[in-house]
Tab-separated table of C-alpha atoms in Angstrom:
chain	number	residue	atom	x	y	z
A	1	MET	CA	-23.708	191.044	45.524
A	2	HIS	CA	-21.377	193.131	43.372
A	3	GLU	CA	-22.167	193.946	39.748
A	4	HIS	CA	-18.518	193.792	38.707
A	5	ILE	CA	-15.293	192.341	40.097
A	6	ALA	CA	-13.791	195.839	40.338
A	7	GLU	CA	-16.314	196.765	43.012
A	8	ALA	CA	-15.422	193.679	45.030
A	9	VAL	CA	-11.649	193.855	44.623
A	10	LYS	CA	-11.413	197.488	45.706
A	11	GLU	CA	-12.741	196.829	49.230
A	12	PRO	CA	-9.913	196.794	51.806
A	13	ASP	CA	-9.507	194.469	54.734
A	14	VAL	CA	-9.426	196.356	58.044
A	15	VAL	CA	-6.932	194.553	60.264
A	16	THR	CA	-5.627	195.278	63.746
A	17	VAL	CA	-1.840	195.061	63.723
A	18	PRO	CA	0.225	194.947	66.904
A	19	PRO	CA	1.049	197.044	68.703
A	20	GLY	CA	-2.129	199.108	68.500
A	21	ALA	CA	-2.350	200.054	64.834
A	22	VAL	CA	-4.929	199.474	62.112
A	23	CYS	CA	-3.987	198.433	58.584
A	24	LEU	CA	-6.170	199.053	55.555
A	25	ARG	CA	-4.996	196.213	53.317
A	26	PHE	CA	-6.020	196.643	49.673
A	27	GLU	CA	-5.743	194.279	46.755
A	28	THR	CA	-5.218	197.386	44.625
A	29	MET	CA	-6.101	200.714	46.212
A	30	LYS	CA	-6.055	202.701	42.964
A	31	LEU	CA	-9.342	201.116	41.965
A	32	TYR	CA	-10.986	203.738	44.175
A	33	SER	CA	-9.252	206.459	42.204
A	34	ALA	CA	-10.024	204.986	38.781
A	35	LEU	CA	-13.634	204.009	39.471
A	36	GLY	CA	-14.476	207.330	41.090
A	37	ALA	CA	-12.904	209.308	38.251
A	38	VAL	CA	-14.569	207.286	35.491
A	39	ARG	CA	-17.995	207.482	37.150
A	40	HIS	CA	-17.660	211.256	37.413
A	41	LEU	CA	-16.645	211.608	33.779
A	42	LEU	CA	-19.655	209.574	32.669
A	43	GLU	CA	-22.118	211.331	34.988
A	44	THR	CA	-20.974	214.769	33.799
A	45	GLY	CA	-20.983	213.772	30.122
A	46	GLN	CA	-17.280	214.357	29.619
A	47	VAL	CA	-17.000	210.843	28.187
A	48	GLU	CA	-19.501	208.331	26.848
A	49	PRO	CA	-19.485	204.520	26.648
A	50	GLY	CA	-17.217	203.488	23.801
A	51	ASP	CA	-14.801	206.395	24.259
A	52	THR	CA	-11.101	205.753	24.855
A	53	LEU	CA	-9.339	206.721	28.079
A	54	VAL	CA	-5.567	206.982	28.056
A	55	ASP	CA	-2.929	207.437	30.731
A	56	SER	CA	0.609	206.668	31.817
A	57	SER	CA	1.353	203.998	34.422
A	58	SER	CA	4.117	201.936	35.943
A	59	GLY	CA	1.607	199.134	36.472
A	60	ILE	CA	-0.865	199.454	39.347
A	61	TYR	CA	-2.954	202.267	37.898
A	62	ALA	CA	-2.970	200.531	34.506
A	63	HIS	CA	-4.761	197.550	36.028
A	64	ALA	CA	-7.179	199.779	37.944
A	65	LEU	CA	-8.068	201.878	34.905
A	66	ALA	CA	-8.472	198.803	32.712
A	67	LEU	CA	-10.922	197.302	35.215
A	68	ALA	CA	-12.831	200.594	35.497
A	69	CYS	CA	-13.109	200.835	31.713
A	70	HIS	CA	-14.226	197.211	31.532
A	71	ARG	CA	-16.846	197.952	34.194
A	72	TYR	CA	-18.310	200.933	32.326
A	73	GLY	CA	-17.890	199.953	28.678
A	74	LEU	CA	-14.980	202.214	27.782
A	75	ASN	CA	-11.801	201.574	25.833
A	76	CYS	CA	-8.475	201.839	27.643
A	77	HIS	CA	-5.012	202.618	26.305
A	78	ILE	CA	-1.976	202.564	28.592
A	79	VAL	CA	1.456	204.017	27.953
A	80	GLY	CA	3.399	201.826	30.302
A	81	SER	CA	6.794	201.643	31.899
A	82	THR	CA	9.093	198.711	31.267
A	83	THR	CA	8.157	197.624	34.827
A	84	VAL	CA	4.787	196.350	33.546
A	85	ASP	CA	5.323	192.606	33.816
A	86	ARG	CA	3.991	189.695	31.798
A	87	THR	CA	1.231	188.841	34.275
A	88	LEU	CA	-0.231	192.330	33.979
A	89	ARG	CA	0.288	192.519	30.219
A	90	VAL	CA	-1.765	189.359	29.727
A	91	GLN	CA	-4.559	190.616	31.991
A	92	LEU	CA	-4.717	193.950	30.168
A	93	GLU	CA	-4.894	192.176	26.824
A	94	ILE	CA	-7.772	189.940	27.898
A	95	LEU	CA	-9.628	192.868	29.498
A	96	GLY	CA	-9.505	194.613	26.124
A	97	ALA	CA	-7.029	197.321	27.089
A	98	THR	CA	-4.135	198.166	24.798
A	99	LEU	CA	-0.632	198.670	26.137
A	100	GLU	CA	2.438	200.215	24.622
A	101	GLN	CA	5.628	200.298	26.647
A	102	VAL	CA	8.272	202.974	26.250
A	103	ARG	CA	11.850	201.976	25.561
A	104	PRO	CA	14.018	200.983	28.537
A	105	SER	CA	15.510	203.957	30.389
A	106	LYS	CA	18.484	204.475	32.649
A	107	ASN	CA	16.434	206.296	35.279
A	108	LEU	CA	12.885	206.965	36.450
A	109	ARG	CA	12.860	210.582	35.310
A	110	LEU	CA	13.584	209.621	31.706
A	111	ASP	CA	11.014	206.817	31.862
A	112	GLN	CA	8.284	209.149	33.135
A	113	ASN	CA	9.185	211.868	30.638
A	114	LEU	CA	9.073	209.391	27.755
A	115	ARG	CA	5.623	208.221	28.796
A	116	VAL	CA	4.224	211.750	29.059
A	117	GLN	CA	5.789	212.642	25.707
A	118	ARG	CA	4.146	209.636	24.098
A	119	ILE	CA	0.749	210.582	25.517
A	120	GLY	CA	1.123	214.015	23.952
A	121	GLU	CA	1.747	212.371	20.593
A	122	LEU	CA	-1.278	210.103	21.020
A	123	LEU	CA	-3.556	213.031	21.818
A	124	GLN	CA	-2.392	214.846	18.693
A	125	GLU	CA	-3.087	211.748	16.612
A	126	ASN	CA	-6.385	211.008	18.408
A	127	PRO	CA	-7.870	214.251	19.762
A	128	HIS	CA	-11.031	212.422	20.874
A	129	TYR	CA	-9.063	210.384	23.445
A	130	HIS	CA	-9.547	211.462	27.057
A	131	TRP	CA	-6.327	211.786	29.054
A	132	MET	CA	-6.968	210.754	32.674
A	133	ARG	CA	-3.999	212.728	34.101
A	134	GLN	CA	-3.752	210.664	37.258
A	135	TYR	CA	-0.813	212.799	38.394
A	136	HIS	CA	-2.523	216.162	38.044
A	137	ASP	CA	-6.330	216.034	37.905
A	138	ALA	CA	-8.203	216.363	41.217
A	139	ILE	CA	-10.906	214.080	39.843
A	140	HIS	CA	-8.795	211.243	41.271
A	141	TYR	CA	-9.573	212.400	44.797
A	142	LEU	CA	-13.294	211.644	44.439
A	143	GLY	CA	-13.294	207.865	44.848
A	144	TYR	CA	-11.484	207.978	48.180
A	145	ARG	CA	-14.510	209.460	49.933
A	146	ASP	CA	-15.671	205.851	50.348
A	147	VAL	CA	-12.412	204.948	52.111
A	148	ALA	CA	-12.809	207.877	54.488
A	149	ASP	CA	-16.370	206.742	55.238
A	150	LEU	CA	-15.047	203.242	55.955
A	151	VAL	CA	-12.456	204.638	58.379
A	152	ARG	CA	-15.150	206.657	60.144
A	153	LYS	CA	-17.222	203.489	60.514
A	154	GLU	CA	-14.480	201.083	61.553
A	155	VAL	CA	-12.054	203.198	63.597
A	156	PRO	CA	-13.134	204.471	67.034
A	157	GLU	CA	-13.729	208.181	67.490
A	158	GLY	CA	-10.857	210.310	68.677
A	159	PRO	CA	-7.581	211.675	67.309
A	160	LEU	CA	-6.338	209.705	64.324
A	161	SER	CA	-3.079	209.565	62.397
A	162	LEU	CA	-3.172	208.387	58.784
A	163	VAL	CA	0.109	207.007	57.412
A	164	GLY	CA	0.771	206.078	53.795
A	165	GLY	CA	2.885	206.437	50.689
A	166	VAL	CA	2.308	209.780	48.988
A	167	GLY	CA	2.689	208.865	45.328
A	168	THR	CA	0.348	211.010	43.241
A	169	GLY	CA	-1.086	212.474	46.441
A	170	ALA	CA	-4.649	211.409	45.731
A	171	SER	CA	-5.059	208.598	48.275
A	172	THR	CA	-3.571	210.009	51.476
A	173	GLY	CA	-4.554	213.575	50.617
A	174	ALA	CA	-8.151	212.702	49.798
A	175	ILE	CA	-8.782	210.373	52.737
A	176	ALA	CA	-7.387	212.924	55.198
A	177	THR	CA	-9.378	215.754	53.593
A	178	TYR	CA	-12.691	213.904	53.729
A	179	LEU	CA	-12.074	212.862	57.347
A	180	ARG	CA	-11.166	216.413	58.347
A	181	ASP	CA	-14.224	217.775	56.558
A	182	ALA	CA	-16.295	215.400	58.698
A	183	GLY	CA	-14.775	216.898	61.852
A	184	ARG	CA	-12.143	214.252	62.615
A	185	ASP	CA	-8.832	215.284	64.200
A	186	VAL	CA	-6.405	213.849	61.630
A	187	THR	CA	-2.629	214.024	61.461
A	188	LEU	CA	-1.382	213.070	57.985
A	189	VAL	CA	1.979	211.318	57.733
A	190	GLY	CA	3.409	210.841	54.250
A	191	VAL	CA	5.989	208.235	53.284
A	192	GLN	CA	8.534	208.830	50.527
A	193	PRO	CA	11.594	207.114	49.031
A	194	PHE	CA	14.892	208.945	48.887
A	195	GLY	CA	15.444	210.496	45.469
A	196	SER	CA	11.850	211.690	45.066
A	197	VAL	CA	11.305	215.334	44.111
A	198	THR	CA	7.862	215.478	45.731
A	199	PHE	CA	9.107	216.668	49.115
A	200	GLY	CA	12.572	217.747	48.050
A	201	ALA	CA	14.696	214.612	48.470
A	202	GLU	CA	16.004	214.359	44.905
A	203	HIS	CA	19.540	215.110	46.122
A	204	VAL	CA	19.706	211.884	48.215
A	205	SER	CA	19.715	208.898	45.895
A	206	ASP	CA	18.821	205.296	46.660
A	207	PRO	CA	19.816	203.085	43.713
A	208	ASP	CA	18.165	200.037	45.287
A	209	MET	CA	14.787	201.656	45.837
A	210	ILE	CA	12.146	199.938	43.728
A	211	ILE	CA	8.993	201.058	45.514
A	212	ALA	CA	6.638	201.919	42.683
A	213	GLY	CA	3.996	204.533	43.250
A	214	ILE	CA	5.184	206.420	46.357
A	215	GLY	CA	7.728	208.821	44.889
A	216	SER	CA	8.398	210.670	41.681
A	217	SER	CA	11.116	212.207	39.561
A	218	ILE	CA	8.684	214.816	38.199
A	219	PRO	CA	6.268	217.153	40.045
A	220	PHE	CA	2.688	215.951	40.575
A	221	ARG	CA	0.040	218.660	40.910
A	222	ASN	CA	-2.251	216.292	42.803
A	223	VAL	CA	0.146	216.419	45.763
A	224	ARG	CA	-1.239	219.115	48.058
A	225	HIS	CA	1.749	219.669	50.285
A	226	ASP	CA	-0.158	221.713	52.839
A	227	LEU	CA	-2.247	218.670	53.848
A	228	TYR	CA	0.709	216.836	55.406
A	229	ASP	CA	1.984	217.128	58.985
A	230	ARG	CA	4.955	214.743	58.919
A	231	ILE	CA	7.098	213.166	56.189
A	232	HIS	CA	9.213	210.000	56.439
A	233	TRP	CA	11.874	209.040	53.887
A	234	VAL	CA	12.695	205.303	54.016
A	235	ASN	CA	15.295	203.454	51.965
A	236	PHE	CA	14.940	200.039	50.364
A	237	ASP	CA	16.582	197.987	53.145
A	238	TYR	CA	14.366	199.452	55.845
A	239	ALA	CA	11.197	199.250	53.748
A	240	MET	CA	11.937	195.601	52.990
A	241	SER	CA	12.539	194.915	56.684
A	242	GLY	CA	9.250	196.605	57.558
A	243	ALA	CA	7.350	194.557	54.976
A	244	VAL	CA	8.887	191.294	56.196
A	245	GLU	CA	8.075	192.116	59.817
A	246	LEU	CA	4.513	193.109	58.883
A	247	LEU	CA	4.045	189.703	57.261
A	248	ARG	CA	5.635	187.959	60.234
A	249	VAL	CA	3.527	189.613	62.940
A	250	SER	CA	0.205	189.952	61.126
A	251	GLY	CA	0.216	187.662	58.092
A	252	ILE	CA	-0.343	190.675	55.825
A	253	PHE	CA	1.513	190.182	52.535
A	254	ALA	CA	1.787	193.666	51.100
A	255	GLY	CA	4.014	195.857	48.965
A	256	LEU	CA	7.133	197.668	50.091
A	257	SER	CA	5.256	200.931	50.583
A	258	ALA	CA	3.248	199.155	53.297
A	259	GLY	CA	6.482	198.062	54.956
A	260	ALA	CA	7.706	201.646	54.990
A	261	ALA	CA	4.353	202.898	56.280
A	262	TYR	CA	4.337	200.269	59.034
A	263	LEU	CA	7.806	201.365	60.110
A	264	ALA	CA	6.728	205.019	60.174
A	265	THR	CA	3.578	204.096	62.109
A	266	LEU	CA	5.543	202.366	64.865
A	267	TRP	CA	7.766	205.406	65.300
A	268	GLU	CA	4.890	207.886	65.294
A	269	ARG	CA	3.043	205.814	67.871
A	270	GLU	CA	6.132	205.783	70.066
A	271	ARG	CA	6.237	209.596	69.878
A	272	GLU	CA	2.514	210.066	70.547
A	273	ALA	CA	0.598	207.065	71.821
A	274	ASP	CA	-2.777	208.712	72.522
A	275	ARG	CA	-3.930	208.545	68.875
A	276	THR	CA	-5.276	205.743	66.708
A	277	TYR	CA	-2.868	204.948	63.861
A	278	VAL	CA	-4.174	203.798	60.486
A	279	PHE	CA	-1.685	202.883	57.787
A	280	LEU	CA	-2.267	201.982	54.153
A	281	ALA	CA	-1.155	198.779	52.435
A	282	ALA	CA	-1.957	199.855	48.892
A	283	ASP	CA	-1.224	196.571	47.085
A	284	THR	CA	-0.101	193.001	47.631
A	285	GLY	CA	3.482	191.794	47.860
A	286	HIS	CA	3.459	189.510	44.831
A	287	ARG	CA	5.542	191.667	42.539
A	288	TYR	CA	8.158	192.113	45.263
A	289	VAL	CA	8.791	188.420	45.903
A	290	ASP	CA	12.076	188.145	43.995
A	291	SER	CA	13.382	191.638	44.683
A	292	ALA	CA	12.526	191.815	48.383
A	293	TYR	CA	10.727	188.970	50.151
A	294	ALA	CA	13.112	186.298	48.877
A	295	HIS	CA	15.817	188.096	50.869
A	296	HIS	CA	13.895	188.004	54.135
A	297	ALA	CA	16.860	186.438	55.919
A	298	ASP	CA	18.625	189.792	55.493
A	299	ALA	CA	15.773	191.773	57.066
A	300	ARG	CA	16.751	193.870	60.072
A	301	GLY	CA	15.001	193.770	63.409
A	302	LEU	CA	12.693	196.773	63.742
A	303	GLY	CA	13.462	197.260	67.421
A	304	SER	CA	16.847	198.815	66.671
A	305	MET	CA	15.587	201.150	63.937
A	306	ARG	CA	15.220	204.853	64.600
A	307	PRO	CA	14.833	207.668	62.080
A	308	HIS	CA	17.047	210.719	61.887
A	309	GLU	CA	14.744	213.522	63.024
A	310	VAL	CA	15.712	216.436	60.794
A	311	ALA	CA	14.729	220.097	60.528
A	312	GLY	CA	15.111	220.412	56.756
A	313	GLN	CA	15.756	218.417	53.609
A	314	ASP	CA	19.429	219.389	53.565
A	315	GLU	CA	19.864	217.124	56.607
A	316	LEU	CA	18.264	214.039	55.013
A	317	ARG	CA	20.316	210.851	55.121
A	318	HIS	CA	19.983	207.117	54.871
A	319	PRO	CA	18.534	204.808	55.942
A	320	TRP	CA	15.532	206.667	57.392
A	321	SER	CA	14.763	210.315	58.043
A	322	ALA	CA	11.656	212.017	59.408
A	323	MET	CA	10.594	215.645	59.615
A	324	ASP	CA	7.713	217.837	60.694
A	325	TRP	CA	6.010	219.383	57.676
A	326	PRO	CA	6.180	222.106	56.654
A	327	PRO	CA	9.698	222.941	57.825
A	328	THR	CA	10.105	225.890	60.148
A	329	ALA	CA	10.115	229.336	58.589
A	330	ASP	CA	13.885	229.734	58.990
A	331	THR	CA	14.649	226.395	57.319
A	332	PRO	CA	15.348	226.426	53.563
A	333	LEU	CA	12.618	224.562	51.684
A	334	ARG	CA	13.661	222.226	48.907
A	335	GLY	CA	11.311	220.850	46.293
A	336	ARG	CA	7.916	222.065	45.157
A	337	PRO	CA	5.740	224.444	47.171
A	338	ALA	CA	2.130	223.570	47.851
A	339	LEU	CA	0.189	223.390	44.599
A	340	VAL	CA	-3.531	223.437	43.921
A	341	ALA	CA	-4.684	220.475	41.875
A	342	GLU	CA	-6.677	220.991	38.721
A	343	SER	CA	-10.418	221.214	39.043
A	344	ALA	CA	-12.386	218.068	38.364
């Protein structure tokens, strides 16, 4: 029996998905990040019950942090994007979290910058607030040890490839690190949208891309670039088609990042079939019903899809590109170099 709903909701379903892959299907994966971080802060005395935790979020992390604060008796303040919808706003209000949304912006970069700027103002006004820094503080790696332990328990021994949206870097980076530390042969495949600066694709835009949480317009220090072996960039149409096909073949109703990860998994398995492939479905598909799933009649058949295998980011192009990471020594490297995350 669980002591709090957050502990129950965080547990993923481990599902075999044809042909020959394993999906970790989460209700909201960032609960691992939030719960692990908050527990560590309390255990080390950095915060105490009744303190206020604050952070920026486009939605998913806001819910996770609010539940973690509710679980441990902390106050929660979110500086949110305009993408935070009414359903989430009501839940945050009832959970006791406070939300302020920045003004509407023309692009993601401005939205993220406005949120970080507002947090700076809040910390000046309330120096006792604790900023969670989900984008930069390695404390957010800690909770994913439990996911790695679950993979070790559920997935047969042998070479393994982990595929998932990169986002802040904490989930894929942490799971792969803990598995490798335990002696597992792990290839880490990251999924990105076009336009993200994280792996140097900011020069290839995708106006239709609405996948929250797997790309960024600003650098994240929690992304440890040296952990990754392959990167896939997938546009909106192909991610939507992957999500629709995942629902059709497995019944898994997940977000667009899961559709993109499923697509990347199928291609990686075609290239190297003697590994077990585990891909992450970080959230459900509910918030993508109108923007994506309602257009399922327009979804493309996955059998005809192939990525452009490229040697460097200057060759990236729609609708799908893939590349070994890091690029070869004689290939110009765009984007951020490998960065060391802040100490927990």
